[in-house]
mmCIF file of C-alpha atoms in Angstrom:
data_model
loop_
_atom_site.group_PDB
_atom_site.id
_atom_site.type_symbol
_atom_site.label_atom_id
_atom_site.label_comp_id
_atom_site.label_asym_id
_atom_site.label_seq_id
_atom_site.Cartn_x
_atom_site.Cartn_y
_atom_site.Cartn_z
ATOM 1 C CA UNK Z 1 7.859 -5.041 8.863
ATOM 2 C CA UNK Z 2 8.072 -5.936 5.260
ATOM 3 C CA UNK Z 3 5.107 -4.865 3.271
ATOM 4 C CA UNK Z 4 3.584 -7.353 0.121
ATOM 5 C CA UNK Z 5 2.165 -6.523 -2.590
ATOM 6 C CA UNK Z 6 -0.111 -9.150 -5.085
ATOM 7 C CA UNK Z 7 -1.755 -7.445 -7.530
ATOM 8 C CA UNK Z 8 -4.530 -9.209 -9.748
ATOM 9 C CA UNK Z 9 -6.587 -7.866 -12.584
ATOM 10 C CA UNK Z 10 -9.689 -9.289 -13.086
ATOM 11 C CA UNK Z 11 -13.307 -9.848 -15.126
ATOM 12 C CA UNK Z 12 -14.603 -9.684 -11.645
ATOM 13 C CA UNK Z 13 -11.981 -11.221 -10.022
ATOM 14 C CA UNK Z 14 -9.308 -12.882 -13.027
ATOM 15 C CA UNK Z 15 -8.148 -12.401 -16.141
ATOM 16 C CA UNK Z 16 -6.141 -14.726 -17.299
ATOM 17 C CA UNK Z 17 -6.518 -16.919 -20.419
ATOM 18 C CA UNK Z 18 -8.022 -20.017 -18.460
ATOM 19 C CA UNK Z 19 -9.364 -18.494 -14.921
ATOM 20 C CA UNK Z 20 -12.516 -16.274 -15.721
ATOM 21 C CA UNK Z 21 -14.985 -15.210 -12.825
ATOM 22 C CA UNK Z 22 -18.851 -16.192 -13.375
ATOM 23 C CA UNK Z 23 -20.269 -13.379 -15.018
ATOM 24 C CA UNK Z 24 -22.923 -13.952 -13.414
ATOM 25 C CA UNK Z 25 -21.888 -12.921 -10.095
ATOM 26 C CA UNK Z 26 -21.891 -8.659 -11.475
ATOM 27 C CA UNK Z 27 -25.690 -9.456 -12.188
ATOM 28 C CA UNK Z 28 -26.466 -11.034 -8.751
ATOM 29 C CA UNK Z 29 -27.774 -9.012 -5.901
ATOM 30 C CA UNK Z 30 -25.099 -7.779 -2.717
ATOM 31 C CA UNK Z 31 -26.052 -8.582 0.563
ATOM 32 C CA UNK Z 32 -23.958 -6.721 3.403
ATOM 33 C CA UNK Z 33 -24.001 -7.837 6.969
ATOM 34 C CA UNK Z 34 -21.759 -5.791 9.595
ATOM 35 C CA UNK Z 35 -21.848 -4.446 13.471
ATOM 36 C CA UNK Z 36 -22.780 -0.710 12.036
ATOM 37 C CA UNK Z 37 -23.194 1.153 9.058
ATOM 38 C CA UNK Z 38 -22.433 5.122 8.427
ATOM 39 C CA UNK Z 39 -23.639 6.446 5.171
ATOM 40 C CA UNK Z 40 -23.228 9.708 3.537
ATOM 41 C CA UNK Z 41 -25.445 10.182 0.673
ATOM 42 C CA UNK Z 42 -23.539 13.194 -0.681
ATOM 43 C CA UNK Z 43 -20.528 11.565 -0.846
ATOM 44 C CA UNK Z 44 -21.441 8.605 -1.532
ATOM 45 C CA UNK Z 45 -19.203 6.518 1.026
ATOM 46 C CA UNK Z 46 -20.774 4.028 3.122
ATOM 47 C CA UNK Z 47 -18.606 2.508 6.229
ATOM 48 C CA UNK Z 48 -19.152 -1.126 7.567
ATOM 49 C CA UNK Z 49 -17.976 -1.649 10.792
ATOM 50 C CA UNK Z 50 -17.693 -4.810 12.651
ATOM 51 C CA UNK Z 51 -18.078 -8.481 11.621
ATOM 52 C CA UNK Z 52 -18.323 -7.469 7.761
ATOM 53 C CA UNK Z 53 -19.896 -10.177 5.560
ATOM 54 C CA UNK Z 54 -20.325 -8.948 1.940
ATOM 55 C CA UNK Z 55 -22.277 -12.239 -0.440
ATOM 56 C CA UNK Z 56 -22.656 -11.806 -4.357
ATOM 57 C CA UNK Z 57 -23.270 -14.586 -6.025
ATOM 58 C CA UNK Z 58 -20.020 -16.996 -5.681
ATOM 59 C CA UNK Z 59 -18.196 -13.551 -3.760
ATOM 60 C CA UNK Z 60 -17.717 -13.874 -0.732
ATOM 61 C CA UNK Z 61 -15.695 -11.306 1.304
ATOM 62 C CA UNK Z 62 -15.061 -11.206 5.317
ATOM 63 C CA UNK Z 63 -13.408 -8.203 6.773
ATOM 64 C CA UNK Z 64 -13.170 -5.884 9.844
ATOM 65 C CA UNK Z 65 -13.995 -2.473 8.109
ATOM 66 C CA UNK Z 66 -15.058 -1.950 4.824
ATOM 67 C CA UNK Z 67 -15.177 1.234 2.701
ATOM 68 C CA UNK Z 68 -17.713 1.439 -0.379
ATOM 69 C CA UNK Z 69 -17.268 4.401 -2.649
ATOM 70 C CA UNK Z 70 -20.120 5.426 -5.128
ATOM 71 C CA UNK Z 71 -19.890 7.788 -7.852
ATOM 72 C CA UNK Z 72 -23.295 8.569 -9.677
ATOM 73 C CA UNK Z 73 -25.170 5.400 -7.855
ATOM 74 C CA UNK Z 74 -22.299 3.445 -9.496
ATOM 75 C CA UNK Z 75 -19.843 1.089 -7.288
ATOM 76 C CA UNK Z 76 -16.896 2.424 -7.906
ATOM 77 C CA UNK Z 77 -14.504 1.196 -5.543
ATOM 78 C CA UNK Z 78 -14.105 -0.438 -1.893
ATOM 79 C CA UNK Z 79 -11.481 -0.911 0.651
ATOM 80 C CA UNK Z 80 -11.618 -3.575 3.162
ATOM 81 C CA UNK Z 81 -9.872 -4.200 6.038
ATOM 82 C CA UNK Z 82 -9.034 -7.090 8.400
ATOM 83 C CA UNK Z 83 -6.321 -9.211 10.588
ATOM 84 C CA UNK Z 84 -6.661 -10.747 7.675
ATOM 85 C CA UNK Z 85 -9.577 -9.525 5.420
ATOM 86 C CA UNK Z 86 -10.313 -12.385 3.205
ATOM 87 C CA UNK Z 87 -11.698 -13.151 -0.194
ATOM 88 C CA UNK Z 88 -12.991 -16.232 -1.838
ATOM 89 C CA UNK Z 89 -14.867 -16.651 -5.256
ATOM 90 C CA UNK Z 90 -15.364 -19.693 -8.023
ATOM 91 C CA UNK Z 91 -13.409 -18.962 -11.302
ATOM 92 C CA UNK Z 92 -15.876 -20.064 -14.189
ATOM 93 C CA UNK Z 93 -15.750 -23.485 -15.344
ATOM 94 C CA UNK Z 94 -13.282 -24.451 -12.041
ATOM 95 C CA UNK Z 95 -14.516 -26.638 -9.440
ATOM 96 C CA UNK Z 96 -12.746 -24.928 -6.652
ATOM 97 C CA UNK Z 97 -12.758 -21.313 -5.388
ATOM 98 C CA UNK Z 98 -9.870 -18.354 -5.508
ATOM 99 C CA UNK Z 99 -8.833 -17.714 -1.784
ATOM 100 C CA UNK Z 100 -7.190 -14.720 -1.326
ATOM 101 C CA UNK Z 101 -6.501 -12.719 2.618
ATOM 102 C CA UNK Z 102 -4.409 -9.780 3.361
ATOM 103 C CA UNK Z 103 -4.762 -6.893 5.742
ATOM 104 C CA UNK Z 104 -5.982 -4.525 3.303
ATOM 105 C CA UNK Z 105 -7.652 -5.742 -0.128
ATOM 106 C CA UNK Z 106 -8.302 -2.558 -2.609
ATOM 107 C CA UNK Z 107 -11.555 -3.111 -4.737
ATOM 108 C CA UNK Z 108 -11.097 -0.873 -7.892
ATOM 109 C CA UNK Z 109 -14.550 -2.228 -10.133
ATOM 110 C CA UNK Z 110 -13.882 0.977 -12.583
ATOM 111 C CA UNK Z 111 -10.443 -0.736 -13.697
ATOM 112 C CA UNK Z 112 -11.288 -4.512 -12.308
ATOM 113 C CA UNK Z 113 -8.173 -4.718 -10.383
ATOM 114 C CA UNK Z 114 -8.086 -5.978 -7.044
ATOM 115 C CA UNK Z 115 -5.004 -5.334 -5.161
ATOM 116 C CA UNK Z 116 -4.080 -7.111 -1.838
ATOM 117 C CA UNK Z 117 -1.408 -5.149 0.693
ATOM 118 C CA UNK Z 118 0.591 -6.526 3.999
ATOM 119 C CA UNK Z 119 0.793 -10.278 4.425
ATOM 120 C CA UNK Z 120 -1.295 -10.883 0.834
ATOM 121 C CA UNK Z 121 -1.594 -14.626 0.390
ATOM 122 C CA UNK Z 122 -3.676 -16.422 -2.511
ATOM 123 C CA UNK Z 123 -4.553 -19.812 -3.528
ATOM 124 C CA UNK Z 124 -5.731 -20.812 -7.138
ATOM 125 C CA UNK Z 125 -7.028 -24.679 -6.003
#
């Protein structure tokens, strides 16, 4: 099975000279629906199971599983998972969303990179 890798940095989701996420979306509140929820305070890693729907302003992210890491009450990284897990948001000052889907799509907001692993697809409109 051949493995792909699509790696994107991003101001919340891009940064490229012409494609920047709304800032506004950092400043909007997450919702997070799923099946279950596990939490462990002292860690700080909170596991969504089941029918994952994360919303954040234009965000939107559907998955399987999703891992949330927090370090000091600070997001700082997630992992979801999904046959595919998918990812859409609006680029500022585009009138059509990012669509991204892989099996696993790596959430790093310390570094604003998100990477997408095994079948990775994305569309730019």
């Amino acid at each position: 099975m051949k493995t792909t890798h699509l790696f994107i940095l991003i101001t919340a989701l891009f940064l490229t000279g012409n494609v920047n996420a709304l800032e506004s979306d950092r400043d909007q509140p997450a919702t997070i629906d799923a099946d279950s929820v596990e939490i462990d305070f002292s860690s700080g890693k909170r596991i969504y199971d089941g029918n994952v729907k994360l919303r954040q302003g234009t965000i939107k992210l559907d998955a399987d599983r999703l891992e949330v890491y927090f370090k000091n009450d600070q997001l700082e990284k997630a992992i979801a998972q999904g046959n595919p897990a998918k990812f859409r948001q609006r680029p500022d000052g585009k009138t059509t969303d990012t669509v991204g889907q892989a099996v696993y799509i790596h959430i790093d907001e310390v570094n604003n990179i998100i990477t997408l692993t095994n079948k990775a697809q994305v569309n730019q409109g």
